[in-house]
Amino acid sequence: MKLWVTAASIVLTGAVRAEVLLSEDEIQKTLSFGPWPPIVQSDPSNRVSRDSRAITLGAALFNDPVLSVDGAFSCASCHDPEQAFATSEAQALGRVLLDRNTPSLRNLAGLRWYGWGGKSDNLWAASLHPIIEEQELAHSKESLKTAISESSYVSDYETIFGSIQVQEPELVLVNTAKTISAYLETLGTERTQFDDFRDALERRDLAAAANYPAAAQRGLQLFLGRGNCVLCHNGPRFSNNEFHDAGVPYFLNETEVDEGRFGGLNFLLSSAYTLDGDWSDDPDKKGAWAVRSVRRSHSDFGTFRTPSLRGVAETAPYMHDGSLIDLDAVIRHYSKIDAERLHADGEAILSALNLSEREIADLVAFLATLSKVP
Amino acid sequence: MGSETQNAPAVHVAAAAIPLAQPFSILVTICGETAVSEVRVDAIMPAHQHGLNYAPKVTAISDRLFRVDDMLFHMPGLWELQVNVDFNGRSVSYTSEIALK
């Protein structure tokens, strides 16, 4: 009998081995990465935001080559719904090889900036530019209007927006982009193992929280602590949605550079399709404060928008130029970052972390829990 | 707020909880009798050598009360809020530290 009790207590100690490693302060910081999914408001600058007819039409157009001038490809050619709305090429292949990596299109509703350089301040403008971009779908306003008019989508379009024939080509372009935007607003990443952990911590259910792997917990501790990742990758999307130099070279070749935020701001400030412009449907111009008051500075050169880390394990390769093949490579990049190569006039945040092999594995394990379980 | 200027009129800042990487507003109250001609507001992160990505917008609510909009702290850590008040051509600088989680 006595033996039995001992055996049982041994099993018990084994079972409580799994524990929450985080300090109270780390728990508080962890709560700021949720709850998930976030509550998103409809987009006041887009009158067809949340309109189910617009969402259906936008989804169909997104996948249809009718949006390219010669029927050569669609949005989905680069943003493949089967591959988390991205592709596995380092740099996107349009009519030529583009300079940048294709980002996933999930969790985009309600952001302050879109694109690696933040050239758009709203989702319908970010959906509009590729339609007329010469290296992408390459329509003109006129050819787009003709293509939609002659397509099988014309009746759906007219149910939402009225007769297409009386509309200026530019209005057709903006309306089309707004249906795609309405569709993209519906794309989000699912809850993950990390969210279960975070919510268990919030409920103070430490037994449930302890199911979260120890390696991921140690990775999270590094993310919050010595790694300083949380300085830029913060909030429920793990991004502050601002622009930084993460030490990725921005030279395209010997003479050209990717201007990053610097070029993005130039584009934005001459664009007709901002929240401050006439094509916004919002009489209150909510959100226009950002384009009105954003500052330009030389240190914007070669900075890029902090990417969200939700679903990140599904979207290799990484960085604005797709130069790092997997998450292990990203962590090794931060571990060995060359502070000398960071902009002289830039911010002083990143420095080589010199992580151990175990620490690298822990950070990768943590990042993996931000994606769906394979 | 603190100032290195001797006998500077007191300045008070009121803010609700400051959100991380989201816009917020503050109220600046300037004490004393001296007329205020202009108020400018800025902020920096001394440890990271950077300032605000957006220019704060200052609106006078009364002679001595100013509302500041479009403030955005895009990183957690220590921020230094800088308020510059023009009293009839005499400029006085004030600073105050804000720790953001």
Short mmCIF file of C-alpha atoms in Angstrom, two decimals:
data_model
loop_
_atom_site.label_atom_id
_atom_site.label_comp_id
_atom_site.label_asym_id
_atom_site.label_seq_id
_atom_site.Cartn_x
_atom_site.Cartn_y
_atom_site.Cartn_z
CA MET A 1 0.00 0.00 0.00
CA LYS A 2 2.72 2.36 1.00
CA LEU A 3 4.59 1.65 -2.24
CA TRP A 4 1.52 2.62 -4.21
CA VAL A 5 1.34 6.05 -2.62
CA THR A 6 4.97 6.71 -3.42
CA ALA A 7 4.49 5.65 -7.01
CA ALA A 8 1.49 7.95 -7.37
CA SER A 9 3.32 10.90 -5.94
CA ILE A 10 6.19 10.34 -8.33
CA VAL A 11 3.76 10.44 -11.24
CA LEU A 12 2.28 13.63 -9.82
CA THR A 13 5.61 15.43 -9.55
CA GLY A 14 6.19 14.40 -13.14
CA ALA A 15 2.88 15.94 -14.17
CA VAL A 16 3.46 19.32 -12.52
CA ARG A 17 6.91 19.54 -14.10
CA ALA A 18 5.40 21.59 -16.92
CA GLU A 19 5.15 25.06 -15.49
CA VAL A 20 4.85 28.70 -16.35
CA LEU A 21 8.34 30.15 -16.50
CA LEU A 22 7.31 33.77 -16.89
CA SER A 23 7.67 36.40 -14.17
CA GLU A 24 4.70 38.57 -13.26
CA ASP A 25 6.11 41.41 -15.36
CA GLU A 26 6.57 39.10 -18.36
CA ILE A 27 3.00 37.85 -17.94
CA GLN A 28 1.69 41.43 -18.04
CA LYS A 29 3.65 42.12 -21.22
CA THR A 30 2.44 38.89 -22.78
CA LEU A 31 -1.19 39.96 -22.28
CA SER A 32 -0.57 42.94 -24.59
CA PHE A 33 -0.25 40.55 -27.58
CA GLY A 34 -3.99 39.85 -27.46
CA PRO A 35 -6.83 39.26 -27.34
CA TRP A 36 -7.12 37.54 -30.71
CA PRO A 37 -8.88 37.93 -33.06
CA PRO A 38 -9.11 41.70 -32.59
CA ILE A 39 -12.36 43.57 -33.08
CA VAL A 40 -12.13 45.44 -36.36
CA GLN A 41 -14.43 48.28 -37.27
CA SER A 42 -15.75 48.67 -40.79
CA ASP A 43 -13.65 51.04 -42.91
CA PRO A 44 -15.39 54.44 -43.01
CA SER A 45 -13.36 55.48 -46.07
CA ASN A 46 -14.85 52.58 -48.05
CA ARG A 47 -18.64 52.66 -48.41
CA VAL A 48 -18.74 48.99 -49.44
CA SER A 49 -16.68 47.77 -46.49
CA ARG A 50 -18.56 44.81 -44.92
CA ASP A 51 -21.02 44.71 -47.85
CA SER A 52 -21.47 41.01 -48.65
CA ARG A 53 -22.06 41.62 -52.37
CA ALA A 54 -18.84 43.65 -52.57
CA ILE A 55 -16.92 40.97 -50.65
CA THR A 56 -18.08 38.28 -53.09
CA LEU A 57 -17.25 40.39 -56.15
CA GLY A 58 -13.88 41.40 -54.68
CA ALA A 59 -12.96 37.77 -54.00
CA ALA A 60 -13.82 36.79 -57.57
CA LEU A 61 -11.87 39.69 -59.11
CA PHE A 62 -8.87 38.97 -56.89
CA ASN A 63 -8.56 35.53 -58.44
CA ASP A 64 -9.34 36.55 -62.03
CA PRO A 65 -6.81 37.64 -64.69
CA VAL A 66 -9.41 40.12 -65.96
CA LEU A 67 -7.65 42.60 -63.65
CA SER A 68 -4.49 42.51 -65.77
CA VAL A 69 -4.37 44.36 -69.06
CA ASP A 70 -3.47 41.27 -71.10
CA GLY A 71 -5.11 38.62 -68.93
CA ALA A 72 -1.60 37.44 -68.01
CA PHE A 73 -2.08 37.16 -64.28
CA SER A 74 -4.23 37.99 -61.28
CA CYS A 75 -3.63 39.23 -57.75
CA ALA A 76 -3.64 35.57 -56.71
CA SER A 77 -0.67 34.83 -59.00
CA CYS A 78 1.52 36.50 -56.39
CA HIS A 79 -0.80 36.40 -53.37
CA ASP A 80 -1.72 32.72 -53.61
CA PRO A 81 -4.63 31.80 -51.31
CA GLU A 82 -3.10 28.30 -51.04
CA GLN A 83 0.17 29.75 -49.75
CA ALA A 84 -1.08 32.13 -47.07
CA PHE A 85 -1.64 34.81 -49.75
CA ALA A 86 2.04 35.00 -50.64
CA THR A 87 4.43 32.91 -52.73
CA SER A 88 7.68 31.22 -51.86
CA GLU A 89 9.84 33.25 -54.27
CA ALA A 90 12.24 35.66 -52.64
CA GLN A 91 11.16 38.51 -54.90
CA ALA A 92 7.81 38.84 -56.63
CA LEU A 93 7.74 38.05 -60.32
CA GLY A 94 5.59 40.54 -62.21
CA ARG A 95 6.29 41.64 -65.75
CA VAL A 96 9.86 41.85 -64.51
CA LEU A 97 11.43 40.57 -61.32
CA LEU A 98 10.36 43.08 -58.65
CA ASP A 99 12.69 44.30 -55.92
CA ARG A 100 10.53 43.13 -53.05
CA ASN A 101 9.08 40.05 -51.41
CA THR A 102 5.32 39.47 -51.65
CA PRO A 103 3.71 39.96 -48.25
CA SER A 104 0.83 37.83 -47.01
CA LEU A 105 -2.51 39.67 -47.14
CA ARG A 106 -3.94 38.55 -43.81
CA ASN A 107 -4.79 40.79 -40.83
CA LEU A 108 -4.64 43.97 -42.94
CA ALA A 109 -7.92 45.59 -41.83
CA GLY A 110 -7.49 48.89 -40.03
CA LEU A 111 -3.72 49.39 -40.32
CA ARG A 112 -2.16 52.85 -40.48
CA TRP A 113 0.20 52.00 -43.38
CA TYR A 114 0.40 49.43 -46.16
CA GLY A 115 3.33 48.14 -48.20
CA TRP A 116 6.94 47.70 -47.12
CA GLY A 117 7.53 51.43 -47.55
CA GLY A 118 4.06 52.51 -46.42
CA LYS A 119 3.06 54.08 -49.71
CA SER A 120 -0.66 53.73 -48.91
CA ASP A 121 -2.60 54.78 -45.83
CA ASN A 122 -5.65 52.65 -46.55
CA LEU A 123 -6.48 49.19 -47.86
CA TRP A 124 -8.38 50.18 -51.00
CA ALA A 125 -5.48 52.29 -52.22
CA ALA A 126 -3.09 49.40 -51.51
CA SER A 127 -5.44 47.22 -53.62
CA LEU A 128 -5.70 49.83 -56.38
CA HIS A 129 -2.02 50.47 -57.09
CA PRO A 130 -1.16 46.94 -58.33
CA ILE A 131 -4.00 47.14 -60.88
CA ILE A 132 -2.41 50.12 -62.64
CA GLU A 133 1.23 49.49 -61.72
CA GLU A 134 3.13 48.99 -64.99
CA GLN A 135 5.20 46.09 -63.67
CA GLU A 136 2.17 44.37 -62.18
CA LEU A 137 -1.33 44.19 -63.71
CA ALA A 138 -0.64 47.22 -65.94
CA HIS A 139 -4.20 48.35 -66.68
CA SER A 140 -5.00 51.96 -67.49
CA LYS A 141 -8.19 53.36 -65.99
CA GLU A 142 -9.77 53.17 -69.42
CA SER A 143 -8.72 49.58 -70.17
CA LEU A 144 -9.96 48.49 -66.74
CA LYS A 145 -13.38 50.04 -67.35
CA THR A 146 -13.61 48.26 -70.72
CA ALA A 147 -12.47 44.96 -69.19
CA ILE A 148 -15.04 45.09 -66.37
CA SER A 149 -17.81 46.22 -68.76
CA GLU A 150 -17.15 43.30 -71.07
CA SER A 151 -16.71 40.72 -68.32
CA SER A 152 -19.28 38.51 -66.63
CA TYR A 153 -18.86 40.66 -63.51
CA VAL A 154 -20.61 43.70 -64.96
CA SER A 155 -24.02 42.88 -63.50
CA ASP A 156 -22.63 42.32 -60.00
CA TYR A 157 -20.71 45.57 -60.33
CA GLU A 158 -23.85 47.45 -61.41
CA THR A 159 -25.96 45.95 -58.59
CA ILE A 160 -23.54 47.57 -56.16
CA PHE A 161 -22.48 50.77 -57.91
CA GLY A 162 -25.11 51.47 -60.62
CA SER A 163 -24.61 51.83 -64.36
CA ILE A 164 -20.97 51.51 -65.31
CA GLN A 165 -21.35 53.34 -68.63
CA VAL A 166 -22.04 56.70 -66.97
CA GLN A 167 -19.06 56.37 -64.61
CA GLU A 168 -15.69 57.99 -65.16
CA PRO A 169 -12.92 55.38 -65.62
CA GLU A 170 -11.24 56.60 -62.43
CA LEU A 171 -14.43 55.98 -60.45
CA VAL A 172 -14.60 52.44 -61.87
CA LEU A 173 -10.99 51.89 -60.78
CA VAL A 174 -11.65 53.11 -57.23
CA ASN A 175 -14.91 51.15 -56.94
CA THR A 176 -13.19 47.98 -58.15
CA ALA A 177 -10.39 48.46 -55.61
CA LYS A 178 -12.95 49.01 -52.86
CA THR A 179 -14.61 45.65 -53.54
CA ILE A 180 -11.21 43.93 -53.34
CA SER A 181 -10.48 45.81 -50.14
CA ALA A 182 -13.82 44.65 -48.69
CA TYR A 183 -12.73 41.09 -49.46
CA LEU A 184 -9.20 41.49 -48.04
CA GLU A 185 -10.69 42.87 -44.80
CA THR A 186 -12.19 39.44 -44.20
CA LEU A 187 -8.82 37.63 -44.30
CA GLY A 188 -7.29 36.96 -40.91
CA THR A 189 -5.12 34.39 -39.21
CA GLU A 190 -6.72 31.92 -36.84
CA ARG A 191 -6.15 31.64 -33.12
CA THR A 192 -2.94 29.81 -32.28
CA GLN A 193 -1.25 27.89 -29.51
CA PHE A 194 0.17 31.22 -28.34
CA ASP A 195 -3.34 32.70 -27.97
CA ASP A 196 -4.45 29.79 -25.80
CA PHE A 197 -1.43 30.41 -23.59
CA ARG A 198 -2.02 34.14 -23.41
CA ASP A 199 -5.72 33.74 -22.58
CA ALA A 200 -4.94 31.13 -19.91
CA LEU A 201 -2.54 33.63 -18.31
CA GLU A 202 -5.26 36.26 -18.38
CA ARG A 203 -7.69 33.86 -16.67
CA ARG A 204 -4.90 33.02 -14.20
CA ASP A 205 -5.31 29.37 -15.21
CA LEU A 206 -1.67 28.42 -14.75
CA ALA A 207 -2.39 24.71 -15.21
CA ALA A 208 -3.69 25.35 -18.75
CA ALA A 209 -0.92 27.88 -19.46
CA ALA A 210 1.69 25.30 -18.53
CA ASN A 211 0.76 23.30 -21.65
CA TYR A 212 2.64 25.86 -23.68
CA PRO A 213 6.06 24.33 -24.50
CA ALA A 214 8.97 25.38 -22.30
CA ALA A 215 11.14 26.18 -25.33
CA ALA A 216 8.50 28.60 -26.64
CA GLN A 217 8.24 30.21 -23.20
CA ARG A 218 11.99 30.75 -23.07
CA GLY A 219 11.83 32.17 -26.61
CA LEU A 220 9.07 34.53 -25.51
CA GLN A 221 11.21 35.64 -22.55
CA LEU A 222 14.03 36.49 -24.96
CA PHE A 223 11.56 38.25 -27.27
CA LEU A 224 10.43 40.47 -24.37
CA GLY A 225 13.80 40.81 -22.70
CA ARG A 226 17.34 40.64 -23.98
CA GLY A 227 16.23 40.28 -27.63
CA ASN A 228 14.36 43.62 -27.52
CA CYS A 229 12.08 42.32 -30.26
CA VAL A 230 9.03 43.78 -28.53
CA LEU A 231 10.33 47.30 -29.12
CA CYS A 232 9.09 47.04 -32.71
CA HIS A 233 7.04 43.83 -32.83
CA ASN A 234 4.34 44.76 -30.33
CA GLY A 235 0.54 44.68 -29.88
CA PRO A 236 -1.82 41.89 -30.98
CA ARG A 237 -0.32 41.86 -34.51
CA PHE A 238 3.27 41.90 -33.24
CA SER A 239 3.97 45.09 -35.17
CA ASN A 240 4.01 48.76 -34.28
CA ASN A 241 3.24 49.47 -37.93
CA GLU A 242 6.09 51.96 -38.17
CA PHE A 243 9.35 51.92 -40.12
CA HIS A 244 12.74 50.70 -39.01
CA ASP A 245 16.11 49.58 -40.24
CA ALA A 246 16.49 45.94 -39.23
CA GLY A 247 19.95 45.69 -40.73
CA VAL A 248 18.86 44.15 -44.04
CA PRO A 249 21.01 45.61 -46.84
CA TYR A 250 19.00 47.94 -49.05
CA PHE A 251 21.39 48.13 -51.99
CA LEU A 252 19.76 46.67 -55.09
CA ASN A 253 23.00 46.67 -57.06
CA GLU A 254 26.13 48.80 -57.13
CA THR A 255 24.32 52.01 -57.96
CA GLU A 256 20.72 51.66 -56.84
CA VAL A 257 19.11 51.42 -53.43
CA ASP A 258 15.63 50.49 -52.24
CA GLU A 259 14.58 53.78 -50.65
CA GLY A 260 12.11 52.06 -48.34
CA ARG A 261 10.04 54.51 -46.28
CA PHE A 262 11.66 57.50 -47.98
CA GLY A 263 10.24 56.45 -51.35
CA GLY A 264 6.98 55.31 -49.77
CA LEU A 265 6.39 58.77 -48.33
CA ASN A 266 7.16 60.46 -51.65
CA PHE A 267 4.60 58.23 -53.31
CA LEU A 268 2.02 58.72 -50.55
CA LEU A 269 2.28 62.49 -50.46
CA SER A 270 1.62 62.78 -54.19
CA SER A 271 -1.17 60.19 -54.25
CA ALA A 272 -4.82 61.08 -54.90
CA TYR A 273 -5.94 57.95 -53.06
CA THR A 274 -5.24 58.79 -49.42
CA LEU A 275 -7.60 59.16 -46.47
CA ASP A 276 -7.23 62.92 -46.87
CA GLY A 277 -8.20 62.84 -50.56
CA ASP A 278 -11.50 63.14 -52.42
CA TRP A 279 -11.86 59.41 -53.03
CA SER A 280 -12.33 58.63 -49.35
CA ASP A 281 -16.02 58.05 -48.55
CA ASP A 282 -15.62 59.31 -45.00
CA PRO A 283 -16.94 62.86 -44.46
CA ASP A 284 -15.06 63.00 -41.14
CA LYS A 285 -11.79 61.94 -42.78
CA LYS A 286 -11.01 59.70 -39.84
CA GLY A 287 -7.41 58.49 -39.95
CA ALA A 288 -6.30 61.32 -42.27
CA TRP A 289 -4.32 62.84 -39.40
CA ALA A 290 -1.46 60.43 -40.18
CA VAL A 291 -0.87 61.50 -43.78
CA ARG A 292 -1.32 65.14 -42.75
CA SER A 293 1.16 65.11 -39.90
CA VAL A 294 3.69 62.44 -40.87
CA ARG A 295 7.23 63.78 -40.72
CA ARG A 296 9.83 63.22 -43.40
CA SER A 297 13.39 62.66 -42.46
CA HIS A 298 16.62 61.49 -43.99
CA SER A 299 16.66 58.52 -41.67
CA ASP A 300 13.56 57.19 -43.50
CA PHE A 301 15.97 56.03 -46.20
CA GLY A 302 16.16 52.24 -46.28
CA THR A 303 13.68 51.71 -43.45
CA PHE A 304 10.79 49.27 -43.88
CA ARG A 305 7.49 48.63 -42.15
CA THR A 306 7.77 46.25 -39.20
CA PRO A 307 6.02 43.11 -40.46
CA SER A 308 3.38 41.38 -38.38
CA LEU A 309 4.58 38.07 -36.95
CA ARG A 310 1.15 36.40 -36.93
CA GLY A 311 1.26 33.39 -39.24
CA VAL A 312 4.92 34.15 -39.93
CA ALA A 313 5.98 30.48 -40.07
CA GLU A 314 3.73 30.07 -43.14
CA THR A 315 5.31 32.81 -45.24
CA ALA A 316 9.01 32.11 -45.84
CA PRO A 317 11.20 33.63 -47.20
CA TYR A 318 11.56 36.76 -45.08
CA MET A 319 12.41 40.45 -45.10
CA HIS A 320 11.49 43.10 -47.69
CA ASP A 321 13.76 41.46 -50.27
CA GLY A 322 13.06 37.85 -49.29
CA SER A 323 16.75 37.39 -48.57
CA LEU A 324 16.42 35.16 -45.48
CA ILE A 325 15.15 31.67 -46.25
CA ASP A 326 13.66 30.61 -42.94
CA LEU A 327 13.01 31.72 -39.36
CA ASP A 328 16.27 30.21 -38.22
CA ALA A 329 18.08 32.49 -40.69
CA VAL A 330 16.13 35.52 -39.39
CA ILE A 331 17.13 34.82 -35.79
CA ARG A 332 20.76 34.26 -36.81
CA HIS A 333 20.59 37.59 -38.64
CA TYR A 334 19.50 39.38 -35.44
CA SER A 335 22.06 37.43 -33.45
CA LYS A 336 24.98 38.58 -35.62
CA ILE A 337 23.63 41.92 -36.85
CA ASP A 338 26.39 44.28 -37.87
CA ALA A 339 25.71 47.50 -35.97
CA GLU A 340 28.28 49.28 -38.17
CA ARG A 341 26.06 48.64 -41.16
CA LEU A 342 23.00 50.26 -39.60
CA HIS A 343 22.41 53.85 -40.70
CA ALA A 344 24.68 56.33 -39.06
CA ASP A 345 21.80 58.77 -38.61
CA GLY A 346 19.36 56.02 -37.70
CA GLU A 347 18.05 54.92 -34.34
CA ALA A 348 20.32 53.06 -31.96
CA ILE A 349 18.31 49.97 -31.09
CA LEU A 350 19.67 46.83 -32.64
CA SER A 351 23.01 45.34 -31.74
CA ALA A 352 24.34 41.80 -32.14
CA LEU A 353 22.60 39.55 -29.59
CA ASN A 354 25.19 36.75 -29.85
CA LEU A 355 22.60 34.11 -29.02
CA SER A 356 23.51 30.55 -28.09
CA GLU A 357 22.26 27.66 -30.25
CA ARG A 358 19.61 26.91 -27.64
CA GLU A 359 18.45 30.51 -27.55
CA ILE A 360 18.15 30.54 -31.35
CA ALA A 361 16.07 27.35 -31.23
CA ASP A 362 13.90 28.83 -28.45
CA LEU A 363 13.11 31.99 -30.42
CA VAL A 364 12.24 29.93 -33.48
CA ALA A 365 10.00 27.71 -31.30
CA PHE A 366 8.25 30.79 -29.96
CA LEU A 367 7.67 32.27 -33.45
CA ALA A 368 6.29 28.92 -34.63
CA THR A 369 3.51 29.12 -32.01
CA LEU A 370 2.23 32.32 -33.67
CA SER A 371 1.17 30.24 -36.65
CA LYS A 372 -1.39 27.51 -36.99
CA VAL A 373 -0.31 24.07 -35.88
CA PRO A 374 0.78 22.20 -39.00
CA MET B 1 7.14 69.70 -15.98
CA GLY B 2 10.73 70.64 -15.26
CA SER B 3 12.61 73.60 -16.73
CA GLU B 4 16.19 74.83 -16.45
CA THR B 5 15.00 78.42 -16.64
CA GLN B 6 14.87 80.15 -13.24
CA ASN B 7 11.44 81.23 -12.03
CA ALA B 8 9.76 79.76 -15.09
CA PRO B 9 5.97 79.75 -14.82
CA ALA B 10 4.72 76.26 -13.92
CA VAL B 11 3.48 74.02 -16.72
CA HIS B 12 1.31 70.96 -16.17
CA VAL B 13 0.58 68.11 -18.55
CA ALA B 14 -2.48 65.91 -18.30
CA ALA B 15 -2.84 62.68 -20.26
CA ALA B 16 -5.10 59.68 -20.00
CA ALA B 17 -3.44 56.25 -20.23
CA ILE B 18 -1.03 56.46 -23.18
CA PRO B 19 -1.52 53.66 -25.72
CA LEU B 20 1.50 52.08 -27.43
CA ALA B 21 1.85 52.85 -31.17
CA GLN B 22 -1.58 54.52 -31.29
CA PRO B 23 -2.39 58.24 -31.45
CA PHE B 24 -3.30 60.07 -28.25
CA SER B 25 -3.87 63.62 -27.00
CA ILE B 26 -2.61 65.58 -24.00
CA LEU B 27 -3.61 68.81 -22.30
CA VAL B 28 -0.99 71.43 -21.41
CA THR B 29 -1.84 74.04 -18.76
CA ILE B 30 0.42 77.06 -18.30
CA CYS B 31 0.26 78.85 -14.94
CA GLY B 32 0.97 82.49 -14.13
CA GLU B 33 -0.02 85.78 -15.72
CA THR B 34 2.51 86.27 -18.54
CA ALA B 35 0.81 86.13 -21.92
CA VAL B 36 1.58 83.02 -23.99
CA SER B 37 2.19 83.61 -27.70
CA GLU B 38 3.04 80.10 -28.84
CA VAL B 39 3.32 76.50 -27.58
CA ARG B 40 5.33 73.85 -29.39
CA VAL B 41 5.39 70.19 -28.39
CA ASP B 42 7.76 67.39 -29.33
CA ALA B 43 9.20 64.21 -27.84
CA ILE B 44 12.27 62.05 -28.20
CA MET B 45 13.54 58.70 -26.99
CA PRO B 46 16.95 59.63 -25.60
CA ALA B 47 18.19 56.02 -25.59
CA HIS B 48 17.37 55.39 -29.26
CA GLN B 49 18.20 58.71 -30.88
CA HIS B 50 14.82 59.20 -32.46
CA GLY B 51 11.82 61.45 -32.08
CA LEU B 52 8.20 61.40 -33.12
CA ASN B 53 7.20 60.17 -36.57
CA TYR B 54 4.24 62.59 -36.60
CA ALA B 55 4.15 66.30 -35.89
CA PRO B 56 1.95 67.02 -32.85
CA LYS B 57 -0.87 69.47 -33.50
CA VAL B 58 -1.34 72.17 -30.84
CA THR B 59 -4.72 73.89 -30.48
CA ALA B 60 -5.41 76.72 -28.01
CA ILE B 61 -8.50 76.03 -25.92
CA SER B 62 -8.02 79.17 -23.84
CA ASP B 63 -5.18 81.63 -23.11
CA ARG B 64 -3.53 79.11 -20.82
CA LEU B 65 -4.92 75.73 -21.86
CA PHE B 66 -3.73 73.89 -24.97
CA ARG B 67 -4.75 70.59 -26.47
CA VAL B 68 -2.11 68.56 -28.28
CA ASP B 69 -3.29 65.95 -30.80
CA ASP B 70 -1.59 63.43 -33.11
CA MET B 71 0.94 62.36 -30.49
CA LEU B 72 2.16 58.81 -31.12
CA PHE B 73 4.78 56.88 -29.17
CA HIS B 74 5.73 54.03 -31.49
CA MET B 75 7.95 52.13 -29.04
CA PRO B 76 7.84 51.13 -25.40
CA GLY B 77 10.50 52.67 -23.16
CA LEU B 78 11.47 56.07 -21.85
CA TRP B 79 10.20 59.10 -23.76
CA GLU B 80 11.12 62.71 -23.04
CA LEU B 81 8.25 65.10 -23.64
CA GLN B 82 9.42 68.58 -24.64
CA VAL B 83 7.19 71.64 -24.38
CA ASN B 84 8.38 75.01 -25.58
CA VAL B 85 6.41 78.05 -24.46
CA ASP B 86 6.85 81.51 -25.93
CA PHE B 87 6.07 84.15 -23.28
CA ASN B 88 6.03 87.43 -25.19
CA GLY B 89 9.15 86.57 -27.14
CA ARG B 90 10.91 84.84 -24.24
CA SER B 91 11.12 81.15 -25.00
CA VAL B 92 11.14 78.67 -22.11
CA SER B 93 11.73 74.92 -22.50
CA TYR B 94 10.16 72.28 -20.27
CA THR B 95 10.75 68.56 -20.23
CA SER B 96 9.17 65.63 -18.53
CA GLU B 97 9.87 61.90 -18.70
CA ILE B 98 7.24 59.34 -19.55
CA ALA B 99 7.88 55.62 -19.22
CA LEU B 100 5.74 53.62 -21.61
CA LYS B 101 5.24 49.87 -21.11
#
